[in-house]
CSV table of C-alpha atoms and ligand atoms in Angstrom, one decimal:
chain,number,residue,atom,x,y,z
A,1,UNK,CA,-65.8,14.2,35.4
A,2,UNK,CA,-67.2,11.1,36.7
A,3,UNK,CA,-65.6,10.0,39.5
A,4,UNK,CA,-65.6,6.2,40.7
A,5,UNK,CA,-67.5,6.5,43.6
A,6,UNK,CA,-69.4,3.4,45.3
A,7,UNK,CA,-72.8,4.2,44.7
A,8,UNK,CA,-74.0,2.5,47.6
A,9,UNK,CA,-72.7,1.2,51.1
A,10,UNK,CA,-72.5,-2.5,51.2
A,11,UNK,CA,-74.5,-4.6,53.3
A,12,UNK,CA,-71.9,-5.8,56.9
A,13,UNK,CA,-70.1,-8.8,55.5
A,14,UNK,CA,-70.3,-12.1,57.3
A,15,UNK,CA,-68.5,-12.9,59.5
A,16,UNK,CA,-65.3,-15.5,58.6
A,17,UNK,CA,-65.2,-18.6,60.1
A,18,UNK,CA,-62.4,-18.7,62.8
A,19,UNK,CA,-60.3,-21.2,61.1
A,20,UNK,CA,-60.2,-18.9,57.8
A,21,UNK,CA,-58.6,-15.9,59.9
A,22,UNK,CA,-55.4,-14.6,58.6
A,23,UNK,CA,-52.7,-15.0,62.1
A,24,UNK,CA,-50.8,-11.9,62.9
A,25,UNK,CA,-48.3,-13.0,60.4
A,26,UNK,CA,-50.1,-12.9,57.8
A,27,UNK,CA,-51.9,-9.5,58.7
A,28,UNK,CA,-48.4,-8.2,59.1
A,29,UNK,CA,-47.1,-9.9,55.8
A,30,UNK,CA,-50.4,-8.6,54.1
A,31,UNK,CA,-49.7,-4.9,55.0
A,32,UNK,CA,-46.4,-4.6,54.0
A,33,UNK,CA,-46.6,-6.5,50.9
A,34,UNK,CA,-50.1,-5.1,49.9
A,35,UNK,CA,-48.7,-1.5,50.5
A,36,UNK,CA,-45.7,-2.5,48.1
A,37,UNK,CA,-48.4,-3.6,45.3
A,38,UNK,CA,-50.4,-0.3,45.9
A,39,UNK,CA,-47.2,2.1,45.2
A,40,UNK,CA,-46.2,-0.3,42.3
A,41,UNK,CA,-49.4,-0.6,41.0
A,42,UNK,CA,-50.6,3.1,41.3
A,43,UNK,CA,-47.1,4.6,40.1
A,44,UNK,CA,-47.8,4.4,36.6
A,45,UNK,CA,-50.8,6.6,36.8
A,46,UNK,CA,-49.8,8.9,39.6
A,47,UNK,CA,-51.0,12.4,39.2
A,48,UNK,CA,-53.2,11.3,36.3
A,49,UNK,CA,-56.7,12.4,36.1
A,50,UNK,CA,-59.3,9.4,36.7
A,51,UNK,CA,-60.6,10.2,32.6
A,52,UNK,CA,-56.7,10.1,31.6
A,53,UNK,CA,-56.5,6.8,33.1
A,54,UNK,CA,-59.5,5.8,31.6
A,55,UNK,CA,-58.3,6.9,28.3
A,56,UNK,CA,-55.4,5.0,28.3
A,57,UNK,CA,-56.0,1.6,30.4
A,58,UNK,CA,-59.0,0.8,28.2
A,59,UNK,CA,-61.7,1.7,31.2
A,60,UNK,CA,-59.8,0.9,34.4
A,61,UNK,CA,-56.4,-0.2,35.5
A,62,UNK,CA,-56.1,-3.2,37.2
A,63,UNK,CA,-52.6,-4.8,36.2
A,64,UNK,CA,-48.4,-4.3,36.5
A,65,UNK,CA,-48.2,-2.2,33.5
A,66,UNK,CA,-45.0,0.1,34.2
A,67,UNK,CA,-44.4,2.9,32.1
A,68,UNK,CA,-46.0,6.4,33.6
A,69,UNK,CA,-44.0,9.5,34.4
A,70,UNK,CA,-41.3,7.7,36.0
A,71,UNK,CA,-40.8,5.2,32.9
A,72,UNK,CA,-41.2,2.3,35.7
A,73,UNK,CA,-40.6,-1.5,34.7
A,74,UNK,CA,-44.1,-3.8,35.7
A,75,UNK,CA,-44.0,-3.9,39.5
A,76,UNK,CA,-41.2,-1.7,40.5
A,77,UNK,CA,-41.9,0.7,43.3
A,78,UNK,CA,-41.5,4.1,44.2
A,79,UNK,CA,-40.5,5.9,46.8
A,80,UNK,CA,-42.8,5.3,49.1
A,81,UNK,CA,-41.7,1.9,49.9
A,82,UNK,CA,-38.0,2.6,49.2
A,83,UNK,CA,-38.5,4.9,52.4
A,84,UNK,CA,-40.0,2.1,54.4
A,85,UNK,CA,-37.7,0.0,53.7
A,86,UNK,CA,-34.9,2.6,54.5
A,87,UNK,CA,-36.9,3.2,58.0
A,88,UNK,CA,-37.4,-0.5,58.6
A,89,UNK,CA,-33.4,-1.4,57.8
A,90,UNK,CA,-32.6,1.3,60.6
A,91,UNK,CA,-34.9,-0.1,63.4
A,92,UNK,CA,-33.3,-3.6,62.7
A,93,UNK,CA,-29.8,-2.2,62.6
A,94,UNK,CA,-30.4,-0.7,65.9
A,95,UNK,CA,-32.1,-3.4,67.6
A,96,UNK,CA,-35.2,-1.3,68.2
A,97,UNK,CA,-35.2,2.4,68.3
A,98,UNK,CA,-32.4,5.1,67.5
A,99,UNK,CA,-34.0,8.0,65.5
A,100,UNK,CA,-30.6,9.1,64.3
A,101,UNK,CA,-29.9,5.8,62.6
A,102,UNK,CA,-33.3,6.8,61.1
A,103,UNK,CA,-32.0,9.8,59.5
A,104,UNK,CA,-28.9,8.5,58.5
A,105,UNK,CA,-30.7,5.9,57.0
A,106,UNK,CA,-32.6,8.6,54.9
A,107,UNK,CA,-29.5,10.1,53.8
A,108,UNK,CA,-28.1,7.2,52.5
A,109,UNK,CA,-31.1,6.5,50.4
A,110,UNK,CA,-31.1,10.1,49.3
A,111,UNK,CA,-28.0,9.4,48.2
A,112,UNK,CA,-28.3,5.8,46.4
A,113,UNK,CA,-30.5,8.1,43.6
A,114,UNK,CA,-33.9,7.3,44.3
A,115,UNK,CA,-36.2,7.1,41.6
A,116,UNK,CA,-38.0,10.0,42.8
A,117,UNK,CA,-38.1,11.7,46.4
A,118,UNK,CA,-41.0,14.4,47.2
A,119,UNK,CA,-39.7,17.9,47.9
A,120,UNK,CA,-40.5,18.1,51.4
A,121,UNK,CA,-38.4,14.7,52.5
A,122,UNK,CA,-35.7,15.7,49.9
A,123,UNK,CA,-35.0,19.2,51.9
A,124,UNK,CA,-35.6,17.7,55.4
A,125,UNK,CA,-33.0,15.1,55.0
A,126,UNK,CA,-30.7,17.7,53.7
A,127,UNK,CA,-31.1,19.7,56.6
A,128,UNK,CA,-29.9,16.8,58.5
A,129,UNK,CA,-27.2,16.0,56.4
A,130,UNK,CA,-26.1,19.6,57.1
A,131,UNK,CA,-27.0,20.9,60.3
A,132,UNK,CA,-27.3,16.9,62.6
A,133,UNK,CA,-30.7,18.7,63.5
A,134,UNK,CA,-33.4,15.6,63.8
A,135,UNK,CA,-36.4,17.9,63.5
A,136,UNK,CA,-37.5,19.8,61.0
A,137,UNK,CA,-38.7,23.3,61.1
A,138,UNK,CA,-42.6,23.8,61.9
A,139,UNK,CA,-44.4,24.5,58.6
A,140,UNK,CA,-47.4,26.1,58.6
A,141,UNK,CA,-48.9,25.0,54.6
A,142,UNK,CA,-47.2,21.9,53.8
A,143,UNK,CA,-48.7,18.7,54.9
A,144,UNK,CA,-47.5,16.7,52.6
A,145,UNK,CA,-47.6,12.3,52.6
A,146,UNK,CA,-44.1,12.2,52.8
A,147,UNK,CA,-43.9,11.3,57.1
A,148,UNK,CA,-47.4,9.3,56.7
A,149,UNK,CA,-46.3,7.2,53.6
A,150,UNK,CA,-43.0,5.4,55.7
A,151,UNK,CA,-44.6,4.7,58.8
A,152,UNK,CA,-45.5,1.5,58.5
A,153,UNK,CA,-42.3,-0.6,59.9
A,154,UNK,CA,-42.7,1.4,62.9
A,155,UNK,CA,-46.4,-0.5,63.7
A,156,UNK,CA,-44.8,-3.8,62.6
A,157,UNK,CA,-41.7,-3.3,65.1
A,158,UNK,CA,-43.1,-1.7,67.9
A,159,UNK,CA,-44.4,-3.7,71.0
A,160,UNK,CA,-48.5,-4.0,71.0
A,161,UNK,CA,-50.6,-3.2,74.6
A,162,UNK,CA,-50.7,0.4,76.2
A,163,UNK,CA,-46.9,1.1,76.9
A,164,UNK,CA,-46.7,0.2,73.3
A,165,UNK,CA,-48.7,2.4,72.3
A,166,UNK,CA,-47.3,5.3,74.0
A,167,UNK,CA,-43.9,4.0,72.3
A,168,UNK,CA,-45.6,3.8,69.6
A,169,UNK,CA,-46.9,7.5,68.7
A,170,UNK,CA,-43.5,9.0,70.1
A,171,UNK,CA,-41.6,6.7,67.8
A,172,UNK,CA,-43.7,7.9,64.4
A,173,UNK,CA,-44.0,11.5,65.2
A,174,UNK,CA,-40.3,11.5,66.0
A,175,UNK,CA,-39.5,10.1,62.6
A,176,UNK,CA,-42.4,11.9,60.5
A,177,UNK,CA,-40.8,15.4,62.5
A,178,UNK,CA,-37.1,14.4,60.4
A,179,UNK,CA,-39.1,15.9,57.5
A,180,UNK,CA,-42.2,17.3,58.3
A,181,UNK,CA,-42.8,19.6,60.7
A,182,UNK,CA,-46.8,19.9,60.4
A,183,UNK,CA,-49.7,19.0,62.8
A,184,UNK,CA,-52.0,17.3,60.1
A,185,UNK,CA,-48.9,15.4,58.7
A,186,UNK,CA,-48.8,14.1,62.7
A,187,UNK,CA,-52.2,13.3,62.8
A,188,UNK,CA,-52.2,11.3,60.0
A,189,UNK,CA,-49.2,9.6,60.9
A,190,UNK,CA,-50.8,8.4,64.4
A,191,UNK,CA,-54.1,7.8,63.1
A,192,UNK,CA,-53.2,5.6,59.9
A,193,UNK,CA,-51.0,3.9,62.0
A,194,UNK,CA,-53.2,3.1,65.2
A,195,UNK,CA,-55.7,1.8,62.7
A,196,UNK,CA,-52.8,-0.5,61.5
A,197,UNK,CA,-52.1,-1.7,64.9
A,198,UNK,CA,-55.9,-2.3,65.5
A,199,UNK,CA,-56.3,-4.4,62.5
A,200,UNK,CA,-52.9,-6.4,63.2
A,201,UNK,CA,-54.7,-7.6,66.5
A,202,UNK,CA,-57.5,-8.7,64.5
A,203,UNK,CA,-59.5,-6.0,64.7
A,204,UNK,CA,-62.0,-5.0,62.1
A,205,UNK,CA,-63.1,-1.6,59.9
A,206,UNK,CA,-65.7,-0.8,62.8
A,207,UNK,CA,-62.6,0.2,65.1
A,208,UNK,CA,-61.0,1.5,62.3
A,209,UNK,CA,-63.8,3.6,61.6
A,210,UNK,CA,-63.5,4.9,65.3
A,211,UNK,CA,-60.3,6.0,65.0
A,212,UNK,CA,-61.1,7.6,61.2
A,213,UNK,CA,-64.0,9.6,63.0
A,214,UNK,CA,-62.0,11.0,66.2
A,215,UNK,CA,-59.4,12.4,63.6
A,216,UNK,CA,-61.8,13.8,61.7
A,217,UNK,CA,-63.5,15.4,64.8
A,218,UNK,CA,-60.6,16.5,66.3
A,219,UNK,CA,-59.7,18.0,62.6
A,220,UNK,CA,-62.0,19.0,60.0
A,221,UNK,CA,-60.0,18.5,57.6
A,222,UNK,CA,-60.0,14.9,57.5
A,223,UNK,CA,-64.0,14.4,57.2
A,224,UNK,CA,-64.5,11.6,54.6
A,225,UNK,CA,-68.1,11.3,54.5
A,226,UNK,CA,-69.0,11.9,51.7
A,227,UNK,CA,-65.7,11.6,49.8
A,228,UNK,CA,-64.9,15.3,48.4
A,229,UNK,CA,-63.1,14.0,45.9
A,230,UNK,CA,-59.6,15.0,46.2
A,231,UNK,CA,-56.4,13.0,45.4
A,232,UNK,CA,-53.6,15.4,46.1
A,233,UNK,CA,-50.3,14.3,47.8
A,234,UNK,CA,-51.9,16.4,50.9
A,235,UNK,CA,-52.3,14.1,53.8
A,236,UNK,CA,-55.8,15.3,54.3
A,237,UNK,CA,-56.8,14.5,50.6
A,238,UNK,CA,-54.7,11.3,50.7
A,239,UNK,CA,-56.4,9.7,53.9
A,240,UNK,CA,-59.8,10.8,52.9
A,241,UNK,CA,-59.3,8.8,49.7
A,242,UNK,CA,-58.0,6.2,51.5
A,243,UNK,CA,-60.8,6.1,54.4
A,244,UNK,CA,-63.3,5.7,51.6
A,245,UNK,CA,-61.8,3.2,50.0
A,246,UNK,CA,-61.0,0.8,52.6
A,247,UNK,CA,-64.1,1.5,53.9
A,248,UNK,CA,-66.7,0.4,51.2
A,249,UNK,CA,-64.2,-2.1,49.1
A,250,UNK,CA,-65.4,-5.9,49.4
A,251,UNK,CA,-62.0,-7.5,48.9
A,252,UNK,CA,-58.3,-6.3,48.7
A,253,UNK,CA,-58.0,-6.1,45.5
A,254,UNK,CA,-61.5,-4.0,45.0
A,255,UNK,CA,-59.9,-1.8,47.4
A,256,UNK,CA,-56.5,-1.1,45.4
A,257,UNK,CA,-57.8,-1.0,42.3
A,258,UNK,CA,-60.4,1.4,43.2
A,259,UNK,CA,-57.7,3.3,45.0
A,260,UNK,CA,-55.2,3.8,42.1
A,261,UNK,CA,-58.1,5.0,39.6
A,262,UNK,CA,-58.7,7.9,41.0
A,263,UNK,CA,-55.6,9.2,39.8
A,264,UNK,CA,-53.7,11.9,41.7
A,265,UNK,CA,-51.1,10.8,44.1
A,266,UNK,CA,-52.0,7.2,43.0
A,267,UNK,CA,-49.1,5.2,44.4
A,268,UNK,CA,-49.2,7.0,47.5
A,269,UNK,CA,-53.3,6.3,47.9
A,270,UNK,CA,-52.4,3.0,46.9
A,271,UNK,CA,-49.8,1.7,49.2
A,272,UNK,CA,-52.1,3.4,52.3
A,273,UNK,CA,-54.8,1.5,50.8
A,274,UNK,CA,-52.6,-1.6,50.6
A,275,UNK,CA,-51.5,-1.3,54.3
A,276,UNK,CA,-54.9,-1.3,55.4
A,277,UNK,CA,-56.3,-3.8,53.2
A,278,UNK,CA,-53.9,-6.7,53.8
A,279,UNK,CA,-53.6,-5.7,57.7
A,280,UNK,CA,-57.5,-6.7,57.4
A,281,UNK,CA,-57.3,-9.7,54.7
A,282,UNK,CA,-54.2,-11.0,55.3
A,283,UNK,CA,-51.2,-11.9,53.1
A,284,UNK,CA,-53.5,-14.7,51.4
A,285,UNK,CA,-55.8,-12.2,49.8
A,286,UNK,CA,-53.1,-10.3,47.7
A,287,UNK,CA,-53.5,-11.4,43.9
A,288,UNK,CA,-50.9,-13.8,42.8
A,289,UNK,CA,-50.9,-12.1,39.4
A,290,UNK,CA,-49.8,-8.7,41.3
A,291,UNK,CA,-47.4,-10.6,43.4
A,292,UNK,CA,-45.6,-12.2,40.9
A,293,UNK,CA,-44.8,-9.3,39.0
A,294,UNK,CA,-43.6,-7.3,41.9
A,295,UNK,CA,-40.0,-6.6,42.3
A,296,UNK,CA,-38.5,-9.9,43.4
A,297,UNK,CA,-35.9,-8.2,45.5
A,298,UNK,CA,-38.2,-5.6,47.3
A,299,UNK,CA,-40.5,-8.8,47.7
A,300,UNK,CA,-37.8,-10.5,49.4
A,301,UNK,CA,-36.6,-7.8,51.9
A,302,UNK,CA,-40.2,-6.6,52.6
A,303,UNK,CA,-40.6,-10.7,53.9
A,304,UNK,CA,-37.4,-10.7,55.6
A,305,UNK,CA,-37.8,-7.2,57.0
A,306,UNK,CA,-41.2,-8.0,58.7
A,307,UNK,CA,-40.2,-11.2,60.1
A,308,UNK,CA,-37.4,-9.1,61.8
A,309,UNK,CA,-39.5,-6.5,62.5
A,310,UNK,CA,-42.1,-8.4,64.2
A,311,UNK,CA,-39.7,-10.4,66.3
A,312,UNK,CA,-38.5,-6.8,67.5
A,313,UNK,CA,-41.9,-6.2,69.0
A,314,UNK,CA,-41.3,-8.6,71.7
A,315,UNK,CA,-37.8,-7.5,73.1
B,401,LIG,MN1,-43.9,7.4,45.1
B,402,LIG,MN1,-46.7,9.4,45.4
């Protein structure tokens, strides 16, 4: 199986000329918008093999095409951003921070008939619905994306600087811990998510990078370099695709459609890619020809959810 690797690092690009700097805005608008494209654009070829998609997108998919297992219209999403959203609506509704809000939240998405929902966030939430109990149990196999995959309004609403921070990693283990009660599935949560914040305050892959390498210290399971190659919905597998990716790709779109070709948990890879990638290049760098086939009413809340969000982080 050839796998679409990057046969070579890329040369440090140049640096931008201030004036051409996405403003925190725009990073903010780039990350929840581009991880919207990434699940909508990956969804159709989620748990494909690479060769499959090959096969059947004429070489490589870079386009809204729909269809897949879940029989998806061009540009609808999944659950990944359906979650978000869910997560996003509760911190709003709240005015900040109330995790049962979260939960609720979750159930009434549950119940609204998703699309799809992943096993793990499917029994957590009934649990809650059940038993009021916020936390799941600790699991000791099963690190699945499902906590990792819905983070994302908690960076965007969640004030920046060190008592942030600390606000910060309490705030996405809590909600990650509503489903999934598993160490690497906490890891991932913080570190994806610190990388997001990093990149929001206009800071580059090199910090990223940091941040990559301390997980992957602290746990082996996250090392990334060199790729090994596996797109399971297994946080481990899923940030290591994404690491790679975000790392070597020369533009946003390079990134996603890299990203969704290798097939596996595809949307999942490709919203995480999508976060990343238009935290770093801004709202500007997302394809028009993706953006006009997104959703039109997920591409209005995501807009008026992070404009709420962000005026959150200052209360
Ligand atoms: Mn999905
Ligand atoms: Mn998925």
């Amino acid at each position: 199986m050839k796998l679409f690797l990057f046969s070579e690092k890329p040369p440090p690009l140049p640096p931008q000329p201030a004036s051409s700097l996405p403003s925190a805005k725009e990073r903010a608008l780039g990350a929840y918008l581009g991880f919207a494209l990434g699940d909508a654009l990956g969804a159709p070829v989620e748990f494909m093999l690479p060769s499959e998609i090959r096969a059947t997108h004429n070489g490589r998919l870079d386009q809204m095409c729909g269809g897949g297992w879940l029989r998806l219209k061009p540009g609808q999403v999944t659950d990944d951003t359906q979650m978000c959203l869910a997560l996003g609506g509760a911190m709003l509704a709240s005015g900040g921070w109330e995790l049962r809000a979260v939960a609720d939240a979750f159930v009434a998405w549950l119940r609204s008939r998703p699309i799809d929902v992943g096993n793990t966030c499917r029994r957590g939430i009934r649990r809650y619905l059940q038993t009021g109990i916020l936390q799941a149990e600790e699991m000791r196999e099963d690190a699945g994306n499902g906590a990792l995959m819905r983070n994302l309004p908690v960076v965007l609403g969640t004030p920046d600087g060190e008592a942030g921070d600390a606000e910060f990693a309490r705030r996405s283990v809590a909600q990650a811990r509503i489903t999934h009660g598993h160490v690497l599935s906490d890891a991932a949560t913080l570190a994806l998510g610190r990388m997001t914040r990093v990149l929001l305050a206009g800071g580059g892959r090199a910090a990223c990078r940091e941040i990559a390498d301390e997980l992957a210290a602290r746990f082996p399971a996250f090392v990334f370099d060199p790729w090994p190659g596996r797109v399971s919905g297994y946080v481990a597998d899923t940030l290591q695709t994404v690491f790679d990716v975000f790392f070597h790709g020369a533009s946003f779109e390079e990134c996603l459609v890299e990203a969704i070709n290798r097939g596996g948990d595809a949307d999942t890879i490709g919203a995480l890619t999508g976060q990343l990638a238009g935290a770093f290049w801004g709202v500007s760098a997302l394809p028009e020809r993706w953006l006009r086939k997104l959703d039109t009413r997920i591409h209005n809340e995501i807009i008026a959810q992070t404009n709420a969000l962000l005026s959150l982080k200052t209360l």
